[in-house]
């Protein structure tokens, strides 16, 4: 799916699937988002940096207007 981040956000993220990093900048713009086998939604910043959300966290971001689902 494609989402749009409506304002620049600093989010907890991971590098290479395993290394958590305290925060990464996700500038305003469009991003790819995928469902993981674990049932999380990953928002991909670059090939190596991604932020993971549960469905409830993702839904909260959408309801706050931080994320807009562009294409499911």
mmCIF file with all atom_site columns, N, CA and C in Angstrom:
data_model
loop_
_atom_site.group_PDB
_atom_site.id
_atom_site.type_symbol
_atom_site.label_atom_id
_atom_site.label_alt_id
_atom_site.label_comp_id
_atom_site.label_asym_id
_atom_site.label_entity_id
_atom_site.label_seq_id
_atom_site.pdbx_PDB_ins_code
_atom_site.Cartn_x
_atom_site.Cartn_y
_atom_site.Cartn_z
_atom_site.occupancy
_atom_site.B_iso_or_equiv
_atom_site.pdbx_formal_charge
_atom_site.auth_seq_id
_atom_site.auth_comp_id
_atom_site.auth_asym_id
_atom_site.auth_atom_id
_atom_site.pdbx_PDB_model_num
ATOM 1   N N  . UNK A 1 1  ? 0.843  -1.172  0.000  1.00 0.00 ? 1  UNK A N  1
ATOM 2   C CA . UNK A 1 1  ? 0.000  0.000   0.000  1.00 0.00 ? 1  UNK A CA 1
ATOM 3   C C  . UNK A 1 1  ? 0.885  1.231   0.000  1.00 0.00 ? 1  UNK A C  1
ATOM 4   N N  . UNK A 1 2  ? 0.335  2.340   -0.415 1.00 0.00 ? 2  UNK A N  1
ATOM 5   C CA . UNK A 1 2  ? 1.061  3.613   -0.370 1.00 0.00 ? 2  UNK A CA 1
ATOM 6   C C  . UNK A 1 2  ? 0.369  4.515   0.638  1.00 0.00 ? 2  UNK A C  1
ATOM 7   N N  . UNK A 1 3  ? 1.182  5.197   1.450  1.00 0.00 ? 3  UNK A N  1
ATOM 8   C CA . UNK A 1 3  ? 0.632  6.163   2.388  1.00 0.00 ? 3  UNK A CA 1
ATOM 9   C C  . UNK A 1 3  ? 1.322  7.499   2.180  1.00 0.00 ? 3  UNK A C  1
ATOM 10  N N  . UNK A 1 4  ? 0.695  8.536   2.670  1.00 0.00 ? 4  UNK A N  1
ATOM 11  C CA . UNK A 1 4  ? 1.300  9.861   2.650  1.00 0.00 ? 4  UNK A CA 1
ATOM 12  C C  . UNK A 1 4  ? 1.441  10.310  4.094  1.00 0.00 ? 4  UNK A C  1
ATOM 13  N N  . UNK A 1 5  ? 2.633  10.741  4.454  1.00 0.00 ? 5  UNK A N  1
ATOM 14  C CA . UNK A 1 5  ? 2.859  11.350  5.764  1.00 0.00 ? 5  UNK A CA 1
ATOM 15  C C  . UNK A 1 5  ? 2.654  12.842  5.568  1.00 0.00 ? 5  UNK A C  1
ATOM 16  N N  . UNK A 1 6  ? 1.728  13.418  6.343  1.00 0.00 ? 6  UNK A N  1
ATOM 17  C CA . UNK A 1 6  ? 1.302  14.797  6.113  1.00 0.00 ? 6  UNK A CA 1
ATOM 18  C C  . UNK A 1 6  ? 2.214  15.841  6.733  1.00 0.00 ? 6  UNK A C  1
ATOM 19  N N  . UNK A 1 7  ? 3.011  15.431  7.717  1.00 0.00 ? 7  UNK A N  1
ATOM 20  C CA . UNK A 1 7  ? 3.998  16.347  8.300  1.00 0.00 ? 7  UNK A CA 1
ATOM 21  C C  . UNK A 1 7  ? 5.204  15.515  8.706  1.00 0.00 ? 7  UNK A C  1
ATOM 22  N N  . UNK A 1 8  ? 6.365  16.091  8.702  1.00 0.00 ? 8  UNK A N  1
ATOM 23  C CA . UNK A 1 8  ? 7.574  15.344  9.042  1.00 0.00 ? 8  UNK A CA 1
ATOM 24  C C  . UNK A 1 8  ? 7.449  14.768  10.445 1.00 0.00 ? 8  UNK A C  1
ATOM 25  N N  . UNK A 1 9  ? 7.785  13.483  10.573 1.00 0.00 ? 9  UNK A N  1
ATOM 26  C CA . UNK A 1 9  ? 7.688  12.795  11.856 1.00 0.00 ? 9  UNK A CA 1
ATOM 27  C C  . UNK A 1 9  ? 9.019  12.152  12.204 1.00 0.00 ? 9  UNK A C  1
ATOM 28  N N  . UNK A 1 10 ? 9.323  12.109  13.483 1.00 0.00 ? 10 UNK A N  1
ATOM 29  C CA . UNK A 1 10 ? 10.469 11.359  13.975 1.00 0.00 ? 10 UNK A CA 1
ATOM 30  C C  . UNK A 1 10 ? 9.892  10.107  14.625 1.00 0.00 ? 10 UNK A C  1
ATOM 31  N N  . UNK A 1 11 ? 10.252 8.941   14.094 1.00 0.00 ? 11 UNK A N  1
ATOM 32  C CA . UNK A 1 11 ? 9.671  7.677   14.538 1.00 0.00 ? 11 UNK A CA 1
ATOM 33  C C  . UNK A 1 11 ? 10.761 6.707   14.961 1.00 0.00 ? 11 UNK A C  1
ATOM 34  N N  . UNK A 1 12 ? 10.420 5.815   15.907 1.00 0.00 ? 12 UNK A N  1
ATOM 35  C CA . UNK A 1 12 ? 11.317 4.704   16.218 1.00 0.00 ? 12 UNK A CA 1
ATOM 36  C C  . UNK A 1 12 ? 11.389 3.836   14.981 1.00 0.00 ? 12 UNK A C  1
ATOM 37  N N  . UNK A 1 13 ? 12.559 3.338   14.663 1.00 0.00 ? 13 UNK A N  1
ATOM 38  C CA . UNK A 1 13 ? 12.732 2.596   13.413 1.00 0.00 ? 13 UNK A CA 1
ATOM 39  C C  . UNK A 1 13 ? 13.716 1.458   13.610 1.00 0.00 ? 13 UNK A C  1
ATOM 40  N N  . UNK A 1 14 ? 13.920 0.712   12.538 1.00 0.00 ? 14 UNK A N  1
ATOM 41  C CA . UNK A 1 14 ? 14.885 -0.379  12.516 1.00 0.00 ? 14 UNK A CA 1
ATOM 42  C C  . UNK A 1 14 ? 15.732 -0.270  11.269 1.00 0.00 ? 14 UNK A C  1
ATOM 43  N N  . UNK A 1 15 ? 16.968 -0.756  11.383 1.00 0.00 ? 15 UNK A N  1
ATOM 44  C CA . UNK A 1 15 ? 17.859 -0.875  10.232 1.00 0.00 ? 15 UNK A CA 1
ATOM 45  C C  . UNK A 1 15 ? 18.107 -2.368  10.034 1.00 0.00 ? 15 UNK A C  1
ATOM 46  N N  . UNK A 1 16 ? 18.006 -2.838  8.810  1.00 0.00 ? 16 UNK A N  1
ATOM 47  C CA . UNK A 1 16 ? 18.291 -4.249  8.471  1.00 0.00 ? 16 UNK A CA 1
ATOM 48  C C  . UNK A 1 16 ? 17.460 -5.230  9.291  1.00 0.00 ? 16 UNK A C  1
ATOM 49  N N  . UNK A 1 17 ? 16.204 -4.970  9.534  1.00 0.00 ? 17 UNK A N  1
ATOM 50  C CA . UNK A 1 17 ? 15.292 -5.891  10.201 1.00 0.00 ? 17 UNK A CA 1
ATOM 51  C C  . UNK A 1 17 ? 15.587 -6.129  11.680 1.00 0.00 ? 17 UNK A C  1
ATOM 52  N N  . UNK A 1 18 ? 16.788 -5.857  12.163 1.00 0.00 ? 18 UNK A N  1
ATOM 53  C CA . UNK A 1 18 ? 17.106 -6.273  13.522 1.00 0.00 ? 18 UNK A CA 1
ATOM 54  C C  . UNK A 1 18 ? 17.634 -5.160  14.415 1.00 0.00 ? 18 UNK A C  1
ATOM 55  N N  . UNK A 1 19 ? 18.309 -4.194  13.861 1.00 0.00 ? 19 UNK A N  1
ATOM 56  C CA . UNK A 1 19 ? 18.938 -3.170  14.685 1.00 0.00 ? 19 UNK A CA 1
ATOM 57  C C  . UNK A 1 19 ? 17.973 -2.024  14.949 1.00 0.00 ? 19 UNK A C  1
ATOM 58  N N  . UNK A 1 20 ? 17.420 -1.928  16.168 1.00 0.00 ? 20 UNK A N  1
ATOM 59  C CA . UNK A 1 20 ? 16.554 -0.777  16.447 1.00 0.00 ? 20 UNK A CA 1
ATOM 60  C C  . UNK A 1 20 ? 17.389 0.500   16.564 1.00 0.00 ? 20 UNK A C  1
ATOM 61  N N  . UNK A 1 21 ? 16.859 1.583   16.071 1.00 0.00 ? 21 UNK A N  1
ATOM 62  C CA . UNK A 1 21 ? 17.487 2.880   16.256 1.00 0.00 ? 21 UNK A CA 1
ATOM 63  C C  . UNK A 1 21 ? 16.469 3.764   16.963 1.00 0.00 ? 21 UNK A C  1
ATOM 64  N N  . UNK A 1 22 ? 16.927 4.646   17.843 1.00 0.00 ? 22 UNK A N  1
ATOM 65  C CA . UNK A 1 22 ? 15.974 5.395   18.658 1.00 0.00 ? 22 UNK A CA 1
ATOM 66  C C  . UNK A 1 22 ? 15.012 6.258   17.839 1.00 0.00 ? 22 UNK A C  1
ATOM 67  N N  . UNK A 1 23 ? 15.488 6.830   16.775 1.00 0.00 ? 23 UNK A N  1
ATOM 68  C CA . UNK A 1 23 ? 14.592 7.656   15.972 1.00 0.00 ? 23 UNK A CA 1
ATOM 69  C C  . UNK A 1 23 ? 15.159 7.905   14.589 1.00 0.00 ? 23 UNK A C  1
ATOM 70  N N  . UNK A 1 24 ? 14.253 8.037   13.642 1.00 0.00 ? 24 UNK A N  1
ATOM 71  C CA . UNK A 1 24 ? 14.630 8.349   12.266 1.00 0.00 ? 24 UNK A CA 1
ATOM 72  C C  . UNK A 1 24 ? 13.619 9.346   11.730 1.00 0.00 ? 24 UNK A C  1
ATOM 73  N N  . UNK A 1 25 ? 14.085 10.257  10.909 1.00 0.00 ? 25 UNK A N  1
ATOM 74  C CA . UNK A 1 25 ? 13.208 11.269  10.329 1.00 0.00 ? 25 UNK A CA 1
ATOM 75  C C  . UNK A 1 25 ? 12.480 10.690  9.124  1.00 0.00 ? 25 UNK A C  1
ATOM 76  N N  . UNK A 1 26 ? 11.186 10.828  9.132  1.00 0.00 ? 26 UNK A N  1
ATOM 77  C CA . UNK A 1 26 ? 10.340 10.477  7.987  1.00 0.00 ? 26 UNK A CA 1
ATOM 78  C C  . UNK A 1 26 ? 9.746  11.798  7.495  1.00 0.00 ? 26 UNK A C  1
ATOM 79  N N  . UNK A 1 27 ? 10.374 12.429  6.500  1.00 0.00 ? 27 UNK A N  1
ATOM 80  C CA . UNK A 1 27 ? 9.875  13.717  6.002  1.00 0.00 ? 27 UNK A CA 1
ATOM 81  C C  . UNK A 1 27 ? 8.495  13.567  5.368  1.00 0.00 ? 27 UNK A C  1
ATOM 82  N N  . UNK A 1 28 ? 7.788  14.670  5.285  1.00 0.00 ? 28 UNK A N  1
ATOM 83  C CA . UNK A 1 28 ? 6.487  14.686  4.626  1.00 0.00 ? 28 UNK A CA 1
ATOM 84  C C  . UNK A 1 28 ? 6.626  14.127  3.221  1.00 0.00 ? 28 UNK A C  1
ATOM 85  N N  . UNK A 1 29 ? 5.707  13.261  2.824  1.00 0.00 ? 29 UNK A N  1
ATOM 86  C CA . UNK A 1 29 ? 5.754  12.683  1.479  1.00 0.00 ? 29 UNK A CA 1
ATOM 87  C C  . UNK A 1 29 ? 5.097  11.328  1.432  1.00 0.00 ? 29 UNK A C  1
ATOM 88  N N  . UNK A 1 30 ? 5.258  10.642  0.303  1.00 0.00 ? 30 UNK A N  1
ATOM 89  C CA . UNK A 1 30 ? 4.641  9.330   0.089  1.00 0.00 ? 30 UNK A CA 1
ATOM 90  C C  . UNK A 1 30 ? 5.638  8.219   0.381  1.00 0.00 ? 30 UNK A C  1
ATOM 91  N N  . UNK A 1 31 ? 5.121  7.137   0.965  1.00 0.00 ? 31 UNK A N  1
ATOM 92  C CA . UNK A 1 31 ? 5.934  5.993   1.370  1.00 0.00 ? 31 UNK A CA 1
ATOM 93  C C  . UNK A 1 31 ? 5.211  4.700   1.053  1.00 0.00 ? 31 UNK A C  1
ATOM 94  N N  . UNK A 1 32 ? 5.981  3.637   0.885  1.00 0.00 ? 32 UNK A N  1
ATOM 95  C CA . UNK A 1 32 ? 5.410  2.302   0.770  1.00 0.00 ? 32 UNK A CA 1
ATOM 96  C C  . UNK A 1 32 ? 5.183  1.765   2.173  1.00 0.00 ? 32 UNK A C  1
ATOM 97  N N  . UNK A 1 33 ? 4.106  1.016   2.336  1.00 0.00 ? 33 UNK A N  1
ATOM 98  C CA . UNK A 1 33 ? 3.811  0.364   3.614  1.00 0.00 ? 33 UNK A CA 1
ATOM 99  C C  . UNK A 1 33 ? 3.384  -1.071  3.301  1.00 0.00 ? 33 UNK A C  1
ATOM 100 N N  . UNK A 1 34 ? 3.885  -2.017  4.080  1.00 0.00 ? 34 UNK A N  1
ATOM 101 C CA . UNK A 1 34 ? 3.604  -3.434  3.856  1.00 0.00 ? 34 UNK A CA 1
ATOM 102 C C  . UNK A 1 34 ? 3.131  -4.082  5.146  1.00 0.00 ? 34 UNK A C  1
ATOM 103 N N  . UNK A 1 35 ? 2.377  -5.155  4.994  1.00 0.00 ? 35 UNK A N  1
ATOM 104 C CA . UNK A 1 35 ? 1.986  -5.990  6.119  1.00 0.00 ? 35 UNK A CA 1
ATOM 105 C C  . UNK A 1 35 ? 3.070  -7.042  6.305  1.00 0.00 ? 35 UNK A C  1
ATOM 106 N N  . UNK A 1 36 ? 3.583  -7.175  7.523  1.00 0.00 ? 36 UNK A N  1
ATOM 107 C CA . UNK A 1 36 ? 4.621  -8.171  7.793  1.00 0.00 ? 36 UNK A CA 1
ATOM 108 C C  . UNK A 1 36 ? 3.985  -9.498  8.182  1.00 0.00 ? 36 UNK A C  1
ATOM 109 N N  . UNK A 1 37 ? 4.742  -10.597 8.118  1.00 0.00 ? 37 UNK A N  1
ATOM 110 C CA . UNK A 1 37 ? 4.209  -11.895 8.553  1.00 0.00 ? 37 UNK A CA 1
ATOM 111 C C  . UNK A 1 37 ? 3.795  -11.895 10.029 1.00 0.00 ? 37 UNK A C  1
ATOM 112 N N  . UNK A 1 38 ? 4.366  -10.999 10.817 1.00 0.00 ? 38 UNK A N  1
ATOM 113 C CA . UNK A 1 38 ? 4.023  -10.912 12.242 1.00 0.00 ? 38 UNK A CA 1
ATOM 114 C C  . UNK A 1 38 ? 2.755  -10.105 12.493 1.00 0.00 ? 38 UNK A C  1
ATOM 115 N N  . UNK A 1 39 ? 2.144  -9.584  11.427 1.00 0.00 ? 39 UNK A N  1
ATOM 116 C CA . UNK A 1 39 ? 0.915  -8.814  11.578 1.00 0.00 ? 39 UNK A CA 1
ATOM 117 C C  . UNK A 1 39 ? 1.125  -7.344  11.870 1.00 0.00 ? 39 UNK A C  1
ATOM 118 N N  . UNK A 1 40 ? 2.314  -6.837  11.641 1.00 0.00 ? 40 UNK A N  1
ATOM 119 C CA . UNK A 1 40 ? 2.607  -5.413  11.824 1.00 0.00 ? 40 UNK A CA 1
ATOM 120 C C  . UNK A 1 40 ? 2.579  -4.714  10.466 1.00 0.00 ? 40 UNK A C  1
ATOM 121 N N  . UNK A 1 41 ? 2.476  -3.418  10.500 1.00 0.00 ? 41 UNK A N  1
ATOM 122 C CA . UNK A 1 41 ? 2.568  -2.622  9.280  1.00 0.00 ? 41 UNK A CA 1
ATOM 123 C C  . UNK A 1 41 ? 3.909  -1.909  9.310  1.00 0.00 ? 41 UNK A C  1
ATOM 124 N N  . UNK A 1 42 ? 4.725  -2.116  8.273  1.00 0.00 ? 42 UNK A N  1
ATOM 125 C CA . UNK A 1 42 ? 6.016  -1.453  8.203  1.00 0.00 ? 42 UNK A CA 1
ATOM 126 C C  . UNK A 1 42 ? 5.929  -0.329  7.176  1.00 0.00 ? 42 UNK A C  1
ATOM 127 N N  . UNK A 1 43 ? 6.384  0.841   7.601  1.00 0.00 ? 43 UNK A N  1
ATOM 128 C CA . UNK A 1 43 ? 6.464  1.996   6.716  1.00 0.00 ? 43 UNK A CA 1
ATOM 129 C C  . UNK A 1 43 ? 7.927  2.138   6.354  1.00 0.00 ? 43 UNK A C  1
ATOM 130 N N  . UNK A 1 44 ? 8.210  2.095   5.057  1.00 0.00 ? 44 UNK A N  1
ATOM 131 C CA . UNK A 1 44 ? 9.589  2.027   4.580  1.00 0.00 ? 44 UNK A CA 1
ATOM 132 C C  . UNK A 1 44 ? 10.075 3.418   4.194  1.00 0.00 ? 44 UNK A C  1
ATOM 133 N N  . UNK A 1 45 ? 11.128 3.882   4.890  1.00 0.00 ? 45 UNK A N  1
ATOM 134 C CA . UNK A 1 45 ? 11.729 5.177   4.609  1.00 0.00 ? 45 UNK A CA 1
ATOM 135 C C  . UNK A 1 45 ? 12.751 5.031   3.489  1.00 0.00 ? 45 UNK A C  1
ATOM 136 N N  . UNK A 1 46 ? 13.669 4.136   3.665  1.00 0.00 ? 46 UNK A N  1
ATOM 137 C CA . UNK A 1 46 ? 14.650 3.774   2.635  1.00 0.00 ? 46 UNK A CA 1
ATOM 138 C C  . UNK A 1 46 ? 14.693 2.253   2.601  1.00 0.00 ? 46 UNK A C  1
ATOM 139 N N  . UNK A 1 47 ? 15.508 1.712   1.738  1.00 0.00 ? 47 UNK A N  1
ATOM 140 C CA . UNK A 1 47 ? 15.624 0.255   1.677  1.00 0.00 ? 47 UNK A CA 1
ATOM 141 C C  . UNK A 1 47 ? 15.991 -0.340  3.028  1.00 0.00 ? 47 UNK A C  1
ATOM 142 N N  . UNK A 1 48 ? 16.727 0.411   3.836  1.00 0.00 ? 48 UNK A N  1
ATOM 143 C CA . UNK A 1 48 ? 17.243 -0.136  5.083  1.00 0.00 ? 48 UNK A CA 1
ATOM 144 C C  . UNK A 1 48 ? 16.524 0.361   6.329  1.00 0.00 ? 48 UNK A C  1
ATOM 145 N N  . UNK A 1 49 ? 15.811 1.475   6.258  1.00 0.00 ? 49 UNK A N  1
ATOM 146 C CA . UNK A 1 49 ? 15.172 2.049   7.445  1.00 0.00 ? 49 UNK A CA 1
ATOM 147 C C  . UNK A 1 49 ? 13.663 1.906   7.342  1.00 0.00 ? 49 UNK A C  1
ATOM 148 N N  . UNK A 1 50 ? 13.059 1.296   8.365  1.00 0.00 ? 50 UNK A N  1
ATOM 149 C CA . UNK A 1 50 ? 11.615 1.123   8.385  1.00 0.00 ? 50 UNK A CA 1
ATOM 150 C C  . UNK A 1 50 ? 11.076 1.289   9.805  1.00 0.00 ? 50 UNK A C  1
ATOM 151 N N  . UNK A 1 51 ? 9.858  1.768   9.897  1.00 0.00 ? 51 UNK A N  1
ATOM 152 C CA . UNK A 1 51 ? 9.168  1.888   11.178 1.00 0.00 ? 51 UNK A CA 1
ATOM 153 C C  . UNK A 1 51 ? 8.036  0.876   11.200 1.00 0.00 ? 51 UNK A C  1
ATOM 154 N N  . UNK A 1 52 ? 7.844  0.216   12.344 1.00 0.00 ? 52 UNK A N  1
ATOM 155 C CA . UNK A 1 52 ? 6.811  -0.801  12.483 1.00 0.00 ? 52 UNK A CA 1
ATOM 156 C C  . UNK A 1 52 ? 5.678  -0.292  13.367 1.00 0.00 ? 52 UNK A C  1
ATOM 157 N N  . UNK A 1 53 ? 4.443  -0.610  12.977 1.00 0.00 ? 53 UNK A N  1
ATOM 158 C CA . UNK A 1 53 ? 3.257  -0.200  13.721 1.00 0.00 ? 53 UNK A CA 1
ATOM 159 C C  . UNK A 1 53 ? 2.310  -1.375  13.861 1.00 0.00 ? 53 UNK A C  1
ATOM 160 N N  . UNK A 1 54 ? 1.644  -1.454  15.008 1.00 0.00 ? 54 UNK A N  1
ATOM 161 C CA . UNK A 1 54 ? 0.521  -2.389  15.136 1.00 0.00 ? 54 UNK A CA 1
ATOM 162 C C  . UNK A 1 54 ? -0.655 -1.764  14.386 1.00 0.00 ? 54 UNK A C  1
ATOM 163 N N  . UNK A 1 55 ? -1.705 -2.552  14.155 1.00 0.00 ? 55 UNK A N  1
ATOM 164 C CA . UNK A 1 55 ? -2.873 -1.999  13.470 1.00 0.00 ? 55 UNK A CA 1
ATOM 165 C C  . UNK A 1 55 ? -3.462 -0.830  14.249 1.00 0.00 ? 55 UNK A C  1
ATOM 166 N N  . UNK A 1 56 ? -3.528 -0.956  15.575 1.00 0.00 ? 56 UNK A N  1
ATOM 167 C CA . UNK A 1 56 ? -4.120 0.129   16.367 1.00 0.00 ? 56 UNK A CA 1
ATOM 168 C C  . UNK A 1 56 ? -3.269 1.391   16.316 1.00 0.00 ? 56 UNK A C  1
ATOM 169 N N  . UNK A 1 57 ? -1.933 1.246   16.332 1.00 0.00 ? 57 UNK A N  1
ATOM 170 C CA . UNK A 1 57 ? -1.051 2.417   16.221 1.00 0.00 ? 57 UNK A CA 1
ATOM 171 C C  . UNK A 1 57 ? -1.202 3.065   14.844 1.00 0.00 ? 57 UNK A C  1
ATOM 172 N N  . UNK A 1 58 ? -1.281 2.236   13.806 1.00 0.00 ? 58 UNK A N  1
ATOM 173 C CA . UNK A 1 58 ? -1.432 2.754   12.450 1.00 0.00 ? 58 UNK A CA 1
ATOM 174 C C  . UNK A 1 58 ? -2.768 3.480   12.307 1.00 0.00 ? 58 UNK A C  1
ATOM 175 N N  . UNK A 1 59 ? -3.842 2.869   12.822 1.00 0.00 ? 59 UNK A N  1
ATOM 176 C CA . UNK A 1 59 ? -5.172 3.478   12.764 1.00 0.00 ? 59 UNK A CA 1
ATOM 177 C C  . UNK A 1 59 ? -5.192 4.811   13.511 1.00 0.00 ? 59 UNK A C  1
ATOM 178 N N  . UNK A 1 60 ? -4.476 4.889   14.642 1.00 0.00 ? 60 UNK A N  1
ATOM 179 C CA . UNK A 1 60 ? -4.396 6.137   15.402 1.00 0.00 ? 60 UNK A CA 1
ATOM 180 C C  . UNK A 1 60 ? -3.714 7.235   14.572 1.00 0.00 ? 60 UNK A C  1
ATOM 181 N N  . UNK A 1 61 ? -2.632 6.893   13.880 1.00 0.00 ? 61 UNK A N  1
ATOM 182 C CA . UNK A 1 61 ? -1.932 7.867   13.029 1.00 0.00 ? 61 UNK A CA 1
ATOM 183 C C  . UNK A 1 61 ? -2.842 8.355   11.899 1.00 0.00 ? 61 UNK A C  1
ATOM 184 N N  . UNK A 1 62 ? -3.648 7.442   11.342 1.00 0.00 ? 62 UNK A N  1
ATOM 185 C CA . UNK A 1 62 ? -4.584 7.818   10.281 1.00 0.00 ? 62 UNK A CA 1
ATOM 186 C C  . UNK A 1 62 ? -5.662 8.733   10.844 1.00 0.00 ? 62 UNK A C  1
ATOM 187 N N  . UNK A 1 63 ? -6.207 8.388   12.012 1.00 0.00 ? 63 UNK A N  1
ATOM 188 C CA . UNK A 1 63 ? -7.284 9.211   12.589 1.00 0.00 ? 63 UNK A CA 1
ATOM 189 C C  . UNK A 1 63 ? -6.783 10.584  13.020 1.00 0.00 ? 63 UNK A C  1
ATOM 190 N N  . UNK A 1 64 ? -5.514 10.701  13.394 1.00 0.00 ? 64 UNK A N  1
ATOM 191 C CA . UNK A 1 64 ? -4.929 11.999  13.761 1.00 0.00 ? 64 UNK A CA 1
ATOM 192 C C  . UNK A 1 64 ? -4.571 12.830  12.533 1.00 0.00 ? 64 UNK A C  1
ATOM 193 N N  . UNK A 1 65 ? -4.588 12.206  11.364 1.00 0.00 ? 65 UNK A N  1
ATOM 194 C CA . UNK A 1 65 ? -4.243 12.907  10.139 1.00 0.00 ? 65 UNK A CA 1
ATOM 195 C C  . UNK A 1 65 ? -2.755 12.900  9.825  1.00 0.00 ? 65 UNK A C  1
ATOM 196 N N  . UNK A 1 66 ? -1.963 12.168  10.616 1.00 0.00 ? 66 UNK A N  1
ATOM 197 C CA . UNK A 1 66 ? -0.524 12.076  10.340 1.00 0.00 ? 66 UNK A CA 1
ATOM 198 C C  . UNK A 1 66 ? -0.255 11.238  9.096  1.00 0.00 ? 66 UNK A C  1
ATOM 199 N N  . UNK A 1 67 ? -1.059 10.166  8.894  1.00 0.00 ? 67 UNK A N  1
ATOM 200 C CA . UNK A 1 67 ? -0.959 9.307   7.728  1.00 0.00 ? 67 UNK A CA 1
ATOM 201 C C  . UNK A 1 67 ? -2.249 9.395   6.922  1.00 0.00 ? 67 UNK A C  1
ATOM 202 N N  . UNK A 1 68 ? -2.120 9.355   5.620  1.00 0.00 ? 68 UNK A N  1
ATOM 203 C CA . UNK A 1 68 ? -3.270 9.239   4.716  1.00 0.00 ? 68 UNK A CA 1
ATOM 204 C C  . UNK A 1 68 ? -2.998 8.034   3.836  1.00 0.00 ? 68 UNK A C  1
ATOM 205 N N  . UNK A 1 69 ? -3.938 7.099   3.775  1.00 0.00 ? 69 UNK A N  1
ATOM 206 C CA . UNK A 1 69 ? -3.780 5.922   2.923  1.00 0.00 ? 69 UNK A CA 1
ATOM 207 C C  . UNK A 1 69 ? -4.120 6.349   1.498  1.00 0.00 ? 69 UNK A C  1
ATOM 208 N N  . UNK A 1 70 ? -3.131 6.299   0.616  1.00 0.00 ? 70 UNK A N  1
ATOM 209 C CA . UNK A 1 70 ? -3.301 6.724   -0.766 1.00 0.00 ? 70 UNK A CA 1
ATOM 210 C C  . UNK A 1 70 ? -3.808 5.572   -1.637 1.00 0.00 ? 70 UNK A C  1
ATOM 211 N N  . UNK A 1 71 ? -3.298 4.369   -1.383 1.00 0.00 ? 71 UNK A N  1
ATOM 212 C CA . UNK A 1 71 ? -3.655 3.193   -2.176 1.00 0.00 ? 71 UNK A CA 1
ATOM 213 C C  . UNK A 1 71 ? -3.522 1.970   -1.298 1.00 0.00 ? 71 UNK A C  1
ATOM 214 N N  . UNK A 1 72 ? -4.555 1.160   -1.266 1.00 0.00 ? 72 UNK A N  1
ATOM 215 C CA . UNK A 1 72 ? -4.514 -0.039  -0.416 1.00 0.00 ? 72 UNK A CA 1
ATOM 216 C C  . UNK A 1 72 ? -4.002 -1.231  -1.180 1.00 0.00 ? 72 UNK A C  1
#
